[in-house]
Amino acid sequence: MSEVSFPLAIPSADNHLMTLHQEGPLFILHLHHKDNRFTTEFCRGILYALQVVEDIFNDSEDPVDMALVTTGEGKIYSNGLDLMHAVSYIPFMETYLLMLRRLLTFCIPTVAALNGHAFAGGCLLALAHDYRVMRDDRGYMCMNEIDLPANLPPGMAGLLRYKMTPDTFRNCVLQGHRFPAKQALDEKLVDVICPGTEVLPKAKELALKWAPKAKSGIIYRQLKEEMYADVVRLLSIPYNRLAPKM
Amino acid sequence: MAHQEVALPLALPSTEKHYMTLSREGPLFILHLHNKDNRFTTEVCKAIIHALQVVEDTFLAQKEPTEMALITVGDGKFFSNGLDVAHAREYIPFMDSYLTMLKKLLTFTIPTVAALNGHAFAGGCMLALAHDYRVMRTERGFMCMNEIDIKAPLHPGMNALLRYKTTPKTLRALVLQGYRFNSDEALAADLVDEICPEKELMATAKKLALKWAPKAKAGIVYRQLKEELSTDTIRLLSVPYNRLESSRL
């Protein structure tokens, strides 16, 4: 596999939507494109970053400590799907669902460092990680589809269902409830909350704590694939909308 | 994402590494695979997926859906000899790309015809079966699933694809016997739709593609119908493929 050098600007240096860094056993994917909304290009950037990390993992002689941390920029982790793009480019959803699937069953431990808002598709991105650290003074986790209004494809609903307790799930989806950090912690949507400046350091700390589990090699991913078998299946259901013309 | 015009014919993955060519003749897109025996590596699968995306984007960019179809053809003695086994063993993410390619082709947005110019073995046989229609040359070449003879298992999705596209008796012969179907036998077993001499292969495939191209006017419905028909196969093709390596990972 070809050598990449870090930090890695993705998709490219001229079109720099996110950066992949390496710090010892940790890989840090920093999303920094406006409010980090998902387009086909953005999702492919994330998929590419995941492939780079996975290739490095597979290349090592013996599996070693490794973990992945993702974080956003400023007030926003991610505001979700770029809706204009989603309705105008039919193949988009496939790429988005694939990205969720890959992250959900990623081969090493993953930690989402929620520096700010995680709305809709961005909330799902956060939940697709193994662990979450959230800023305690600003920002919400929220699935606001009910208010758009928009439906939830099978895989997206499935991911929520599997990562939340029933009452939280109901409030999240049917009320579009905005979960601030303290409530997110109480309802087990996140694992750690802390001041904004400590989010990334705490996320790295948590990542370092669980990085040794990557030594199980291919097993880490296989265990997640079994745990989330139903979600993987649901995320693989083709998403189509009957567009008026096509 | 604005539709960017791609100039055809298109060399894929690139002009320097030219494994396959995508071209267009009126309503027909032709994907010509011409890399030795067209074995699948991650690179080859990604190039096929890219070709499919170019065709799909062209289809979607239209104001109104028009007649369209895709023909795939190999080169020389081989349609495709299947997976590059050495690559498949050493690069764990490979199967993901291969299964994704099968899935995309199986539910492709316009009618698809495989022109079997030669051998379609194992993964190559499945590539052929993932198309809507198949035309096979006479006299030479086999369709065959030889996993039984190379002691390789079949992923759930690969099995499902075979189950979906073949009758029970043919399925048993293919999988449990590794039977080599010549063109007459393939026609009799409903593995292919038409057979013809080699020099008539492309003409016959194009005729069949033109016959069914009007179904693409159904727009997004053509794909949706295929997705519903093959729903179990899609689900199984999406089951992650992992192998327990005996040593390390």
XYZ file of C-alpha atoms in Angstrom:
495
model
C 0.000 0.000 0.000
C 1.254 3.460 -0.849
C 2.852 5.536 1.879
C 0.958 8.610 2.965
C 2.484 11.445 4.927
C 0.817 13.249 7.807
C -0.825 15.584 8.256
C -2.911 14.572 5.244
C -5.180 17.152 3.584
C -8.322 15.474 2.237
C -9.624 15.354 -0.451
C -6.600 17.408 -1.604
C -4.412 20.341 -0.659
C -6.430 22.703 -2.910
C -9.740 21.343 -1.661
C -8.989 20.974 2.020
C -12.163 19.873 3.826
C -10.560 17.778 6.569
C -7.148 16.778 7.863
C -5.901 13.423 9.077
C -3.125 13.540 11.695
C -1.106 10.867 13.407
C 0.092 11.198 17.022
C 1.756 8.011 18.149
C -0.953 5.335 18.335
C -3.723 7.860 17.667
C -5.158 9.051 14.381
C -7.028 12.339 14.546
C -9.488 13.244 11.800
C -10.241 16.932 12.009
C -13.296 17.986 10.007
C -13.092 21.694 9.253
C -15.300 22.595 6.319
C -17.844 25.240 7.372
C -20.476 23.331 9.354
C -19.176 19.948 8.182
C -22.280 19.047 6.234
C -22.228 15.823 4.274
C -21.957 15.873 0.524
C -20.808 12.960 -1.638
C -17.374 14.540 -1.709
C -17.246 15.043 2.048
C -18.318 11.452 2.741
C -15.761 10.132 0.281
C -13.136 12.198 2.078
C -14.028 10.492 5.348
C -14.102 7.081 3.669
C -10.662 7.744 2.260
C -9.325 8.760 5.669
C -10.731 5.548 7.161
C -9.085 3.517 4.421
C -5.716 5.150 5.062
C -5.952 4.272 8.755
C -7.213 0.752 8.063
C -4.374 0.124 5.618
C -1.825 1.196 8.217
C -3.510 -1.096 10.739
C -3.415 -4.028 8.304
C 0.177 -3.352 7.352
C 1.637 -3.750 10.814
C 3.456 -7.025 11.421
C 1.493 -7.601 14.591
C -1.499 -5.559 15.675
C -0.543 -2.670 17.981
C -2.362 -0.070 20.091
C -4.338 2.186 17.788
C -7.393 4.383 17.928
C -9.162 7.032 15.889
C -10.471 10.355 17.166
C -12.685 12.615 15.073
C -13.503 16.199 15.828
C -15.164 19.173 14.184
C -14.401 22.858 14.179
C -15.580 25.895 16.155
C -19.169 25.635 17.349
C -20.065 22.652 15.223
C -19.089 19.010 15.097
C -21.409 18.462 12.132
C -24.776 19.883 11.150
C -25.753 16.812 9.143
C -26.615 16.255 5.505
C -26.294 18.948 2.866
C -29.988 18.687 1.978
C -29.788 20.479 -1.359
C -27.123 18.054 -2.464
C -28.998 15.065 -1.040
C -32.145 15.803 -3.027
C -30.372 16.712 -6.230
C -27.856 13.890 -6.443
C -29.602 10.554 -6.069
C -26.509 8.385 -5.423
C -25.553 10.537 -2.406
C -27.365 8.540 0.290
C -25.549 5.368 -0.676
C -22.231 7.049 0.072
C -23.457 8.538 3.337
C -24.858 5.208 4.584
C -21.662 3.439 3.551
C -19.636 5.938 5.541
C -21.773 5.332 8.636
C -21.426 1.600 8.178
C -17.650 1.726 7.834
C -17.288 3.900 10.889
C -19.707 1.804 12.939
C -17.649 -1.345 12.371
C -14.233 0.294 12.131
C -11.265 -1.954 12.829
C -9.879 0.058 15.766
C -11.511 1.919 18.695
C -13.117 5.222 17.712
C -13.834 8.323 19.814
C -15.931 11.304 18.711
C -14.728 14.580 20.246
C -17.885 16.696 20.176
C -16.559 20.243 20.089
C -20.024 21.564 19.267
C -23.400 20.801 17.723
C -24.085 17.333 16.401
C -27.353 17.592 14.498
C -29.159 14.957 12.433
C -26.633 13.273 10.171
C -23.902 14.733 12.375
C -25.487 13.211 15.476
C -25.472 9.874 13.644
C -21.811 10.309 12.818
C -21.110 10.791 16.521
C -23.176 7.747 17.499
C -21.396 5.597 14.915
C -18.230 5.915 17.041
C -17.480 3.570 19.952
C -17.148 6.458 22.450
C -18.113 10.128 22.721
C -16.699 13.098 24.647
C -18.868 16.223 24.661
C -18.295 19.860 25.487
C -20.261 20.689 28.627
C -21.192 24.355 28.171
C -22.450 24.719 24.601
C -23.926 22.664 21.821
C -26.525 19.942 21.488
C -26.957 16.442 20.193
C -30.210 16.376 18.303
C -32.108 14.447 15.623
C -34.286 17.189 14.184
C -35.781 15.231 11.261
C -39.227 15.511 12.871
C -39.005 19.273 12.529
C -37.693 19.476 8.944
C -39.748 17.246 8.263
C -37.751 14.387 6.883
C -37.910 10.625 7.323
C -35.229 8.363 8.631
C -34.044 5.594 6.312
C -33.902 2.124 7.881
C -30.177 2.218 8.629
C -30.289 5.605 10.306
C -33.211 4.658 12.513
C -31.515 1.339 13.238
C -28.298 3.022 14.339
C -30.207 5.206 16.783
C -32.218 2.287 18.080
C -29.088 0.294 18.836
C -27.163 3.066 20.472
C -29.865 4.460 22.786
C -32.190 3.266 25.479
C -35.895 3.151 24.454
C -37.105 6.323 26.190
C -34.161 8.364 24.992
C -34.754 6.980 21.496
C -38.392 8.012 21.553
C -37.656 11.515 22.824
C -34.809 11.921 20.409
C -36.755 10.953 17.285
C -40.382 11.869 18.010
C -39.666 15.131 19.815
C -36.508 16.253 18.051
C -35.228 16.818 21.569
C -32.035 18.821 21.951
C -29.762 17.071 24.395
C -27.328 19.353 26.179
C -24.153 17.763 27.556
C -25.346 17.016 31.089
C -28.483 15.310 29.821
C -26.534 13.500 27.103
C -24.279 12.117 29.834
C -27.200 11.119 32.085
C -28.951 9.360 29.234
C -25.762 7.668 28.136
C -25.480 9.309 24.762
C -21.944 10.344 25.627
C -19.264 8.930 27.903
C -17.488 12.048 29.197
C -18.354 15.758 29.365
C -15.872 18.573 30.017
C -15.086 22.214 29.191
C -14.560 23.061 25.524
C -10.793 23.391 25.733
C -10.519 19.921 27.269
C -12.669 18.054 24.726
C -9.900 16.981 22.399
C -7.380 16.177 25.177
C -10.001 14.106 27.025
C -10.960 12.388 23.792
C -7.324 11.474 23.212
C -7.067 10.219 26.781
C -10.084 7.992 26.280
C -8.701 6.843 22.925
C -5.369 5.943 24.523
C -7.208 4.033 27.239
C -8.971 1.805 24.693
C -6.316 1.740 21.973
C -4.840 -1.527 23.347
C -8.022 -3.314 22.296
C -6.827 -2.897 18.712
C -4.267 -5.592 19.539
C -7.063 -8.087 19.058
C -6.444 -7.499 15.365
C -9.250 -8.354 13.007
C -11.327 -9.496 15.970
C -12.130 -5.946 17.050
C -13.952 -5.317 13.805
C -15.563 -8.734 13.710
C -16.949 -8.254 17.197
C -18.486 -4.927 16.193
C -19.904 -6.439 13.021
C -21.640 -9.101 15.091
C -22.813 -6.629 17.753
C -24.291 -4.383 15.115
C -25.230 -7.039 12.557
C -28.775 -5.742 12.271
C -27.672 -2.147 11.835
C -25.162 -3.167 9.165
C -27.933 -4.959 7.337
C -30.267 -1.975 7.625
C -27.580 0.452 6.495
C -27.179 -1.684 3.384
C -30.766 -1.338 2.262
C -30.720 0.770 -0.890
C -32.155 4.190 -0.288
C -34.252 5.542 -3.085
C -36.670 8.326 -3.379
C -39.226 8.547 -6.061
C -38.042 11.757 -7.636
C -40.707 13.519 -9.670
C -38.990 13.065 -13.036
C -36.437 10.341 -12.816
C -22.975 17.476 -7.419
C -23.018 19.008 -10.888
C -22.675 16.478 -13.652
C -19.232 16.782 -15.126
C -18.995 15.668 -18.720
C -16.613 12.778 -19.048
C -14.966 12.295 -22.420
C -15.555 8.856 -23.886
C -13.880 6.560 -24.674
C -12.536 6.565 -21.132
C -9.408 4.609 -20.187
C -9.672 3.221 -16.646
C -8.207 3.406 -14.117
C -6.022 5.815 -16.155
C -4.346 6.126 -19.543
C -1.077 4.878 -18.064
C -2.811 1.960 -16.400
C -5.324 0.974 -19.006
C -7.213 -2.131 -17.799
C -10.582 -1.365 -19.322
C -12.247 1.121 -21.634
C -15.693 2.661 -21.351
C -17.166 3.849 -24.635
C -20.530 4.890 -25.976
C -22.464 4.123 -29.158
C -25.723 5.987 -29.147
C -27.864 4.589 -26.332
C -25.328 1.855 -25.553
C -22.411 2.045 -23.135
C -19.740 -0.579 -23.649
C -17.276 -1.567 -20.934
C -14.433 -3.523 -22.481
C -12.282 -5.345 -19.930
C -8.874 -6.040 -21.445
C -6.359 -6.701 -18.684
C -4.928 -10.183 -19.361
C -7.465 -12.600 -17.877
C -9.413 -9.783 -16.192
C -8.865 -10.990 -12.657
C -10.275 -8.852 -9.873
C -8.037 -6.798 -7.662
C -9.145 -3.854 -5.528
C -7.955 -1.569 -8.319
C -9.899 -3.413 -11.023
C -13.086 -3.456 -8.934
C -12.773 0.249 -8.185
C -12.301 0.998 -11.869
C -15.450 -0.964 -12.740
C -17.331 0.875 -9.997
C -16.039 4.158 -11.423
C -17.222 3.194 -14.915
C -20.656 2.344 -13.514
C -20.772 5.706 -11.762
C -19.954 7.552 -14.987
C -22.822 5.772 -16.755
C -25.202 6.310 -13.847
C -24.336 10.011 -13.645
C -24.989 10.363 -17.373
C -28.332 8.624 -16.903
C -29.273 10.863 -13.977
C -28.193 14.099 -15.673
C -30.884 13.732 -18.325
C -34.004 15.866 -18.122
C -36.095 12.853 -19.053
C -34.949 9.236 -18.944
C -34.142 7.845 -22.389
C -33.233 4.439 -23.810
C -29.946 3.258 -22.431
C -28.141 0.004 -21.760
C -24.707 -1.249 -20.711
C -22.711 -4.069 -22.315
C -19.674 -5.623 -20.655
C -17.233 -7.681 -22.655
C -13.840 -9.252 -21.973
C -10.874 -9.825 -24.230
C -9.447 -12.765 -26.158
C -10.027 -16.086 -24.410
C -11.306 -14.597 -21.163
C -14.370 -12.764 -20.019
C -12.900 -12.989 -16.521
C -11.033 -15.673 -14.617
C -12.283 -14.433 -11.252
C -10.533 -13.124 -8.169
C -6.807 -12.478 -8.021
C -6.454 -14.932 -5.171
C -3.035 -13.770 -3.969
C -4.297 -10.215 -3.727
C -7.539 -11.318 -2.047
C -5.546 -13.173 0.619
C -3.115 -10.414 1.423
C -5.318 -7.328 1.266
C -8.157 -7.799 3.717
C -10.391 -4.929 2.492
C -10.432 -6.378 -1.033
C -13.623 -8.417 -0.652
C -15.537 -5.282 0.334
C -14.726 -3.748 -3.049
C -15.546 -6.929 -4.942
C -18.909 -7.434 -3.231
C -19.762 -3.760 -3.662
C -19.026 -4.055 -7.364
C -21.302 -7.105 -7.688
C -24.034 -5.341 -5.755
C -23.834 -2.210 -7.886
C -23.930 -4.180 -11.105
C -26.750 -6.425 -9.903
C -28.993 -3.428 -9.230
C -27.644 -1.197 -11.967
C -29.852 1.614 -13.075
C -30.189 0.580 -16.756
C -30.403 -2.819 -18.509
C -27.113 -4.709 -18.570
C -25.833 -7.374 -20.981
C -22.721 -9.492 -20.458
C -21.051 -10.512 -23.723
C -19.163 -13.694 -22.851
C -16.296 -13.736 -25.321
C -14.545 -16.471 -23.361
C -14.148 -18.152 -19.984
C -16.206 -16.878 -17.073
C -14.765 -18.646 -14.037
C -15.623 -18.197 -10.359
C -15.742 -14.468 -9.627
C -15.946 -13.872 -13.369
C -18.933 -16.195 -13.651
C -20.583 -14.153 -10.915
C -19.807 -10.926 -12.739
C -21.647 -12.379 -15.725
C -24.599 -13.492 -13.604
C -24.844 -10.051 -11.995
C -25.946 -8.680 -15.388
C -29.601 -8.733 -16.497
C -28.802 -10.678 -19.689
C -25.986 -12.842 -21.078
C -24.846 -13.681 -24.597
C -22.214 -16.410 -24.940
C -20.018 -17.387 -27.868
C -20.077 -20.950 -29.101
C -17.202 -23.412 -29.649
C -14.900 -22.228 -26.851
C -15.053 -21.147 -23.240
C -16.935 -22.240 -20.143
C -19.049 -20.803 -17.370
C -17.888 -22.430 -14.186
C -17.798 -21.988 -10.397
C -14.636 -23.892 -9.566
C -14.442 -22.961 -5.871
C -15.131 -26.584 -4.981
C -11.961 -27.593 -6.788
C -9.699 -24.889 -5.383
C -11.105 -25.455 -1.890
C -12.453 -21.961 -1.491
C -15.733 -21.178 0.283
C -18.395 -18.911 -1.131
C -19.346 -15.781 0.730
C -23.068 -15.622 1.665
C -23.680 -12.913 -0.931
C -21.976 -14.902 -3.664
C -24.129 -17.901 -2.854
C -27.210 -15.712 -2.801
C -26.412 -14.307 -6.229
C -26.113 -17.821 -7.639
C -29.339 -18.868 -5.925
C -31.131 -15.842 -7.299
C -30.013 -16.291 -10.884
C -30.020 -20.077 -11.385
C -32.450 -22.955 -11.080
C -31.846 -25.487 -8.256
C -30.384 -28.244 -10.401
C -28.051 -25.877 -12.221
C -27.044 -24.362 -8.885
C -26.082 -27.781 -7.566
C -24.044 -28.603 -10.662
C -22.303 -25.225 -10.545
C -21.435 -25.192 -6.867
C -21.144 -28.818 -5.729
C -19.657 -30.224 -8.931
C -17.725 -27.269 -10.295
C -19.357 -28.205 -13.580
C -18.012 -26.517 -16.709
C -20.934 -25.359 -18.808
C -20.182 -24.917 -22.485
C -22.402 -22.588 -24.506
C -24.994 -25.251 -25.477
C -25.281 -26.410 -21.880
C -25.389 -22.860 -20.557
C -28.265 -22.052 -22.904
C -30.148 -25.219 -21.954
C -29.599 -24.476 -18.246
C -30.837 -20.877 -18.617
C -27.473 -19.489 -17.566
C -27.342 -17.443 -20.755
C -30.021 -15.957 -22.979
C -28.410 -16.389 -26.393
C -25.447 -18.117 -27.960
C -23.740 -17.323 -31.289
C -20.435 -17.655 -33.134
C -17.620 -15.503 -31.806
C -17.605 -13.073 -34.712
C -21.276 -12.306 -34.122
C -20.930 -11.829 -30.371
C -20.868 -8.029 -30.123
C -23.545 -7.610 -32.776
C -25.812 -10.037 -30.936
C -25.125 -8.402 -27.576
C -25.844 -4.953 -28.986
C -29.068 -6.168 -30.556
C -30.206 -7.577 -27.220
C -29.137 -4.425 -25.390
C -31.027 -2.246 -27.890
C -34.086 -4.447 -27.462
C -34.200 -3.811 -23.718
C -32.756 -0.292 -23.616
C -36.239 1.269 -23.722
C -36.898 -0.123 -20.247
C -34.475 2.500 -18.967
C -37.242 5.016 -19.672
C -38.743 3.779 -16.426
C -36.157 6.054 -14.821
C -35.311 5.313 -11.227
C -37.959 2.595 -11.199
C -35.789 0.185 -13.214
C -33.253 0.116 -10.419
C -35.852 0.049 -7.673
C -37.494 -2.962 -9.261
C -34.169 -4.773 -9.423
C -33.439 -3.881 -5.821
C -36.740 -5.335 -4.709
C -36.305 -8.468 -6.815
C -32.838 -9.078 -5.417
C -33.438 -7.785 -1.916
C -32.175 -10.937 -0.181
C -29.098 -11.051 -2.380
C -28.287 -7.406 -1.645
C -28.638 -8.012 2.055
C -26.293 -10.977 1.900
C -23.798 -9.208 -0.343
C -23.620 -6.607 2.411
C -22.568 -9.083 5.081
C -19.012 -8.140 5.962
C -16.478 -10.631 4.719
C -13.786 -11.565 7.132
C -11.428 -14.407 7.325
C -9.756 -15.503 10.446
C -6.108 -15.378 9.503
C -4.403 -18.213 11.291
C -1.439 -16.106 12.390
C -1.246 -12.423 13.340
C -4.246 -10.290 12.543
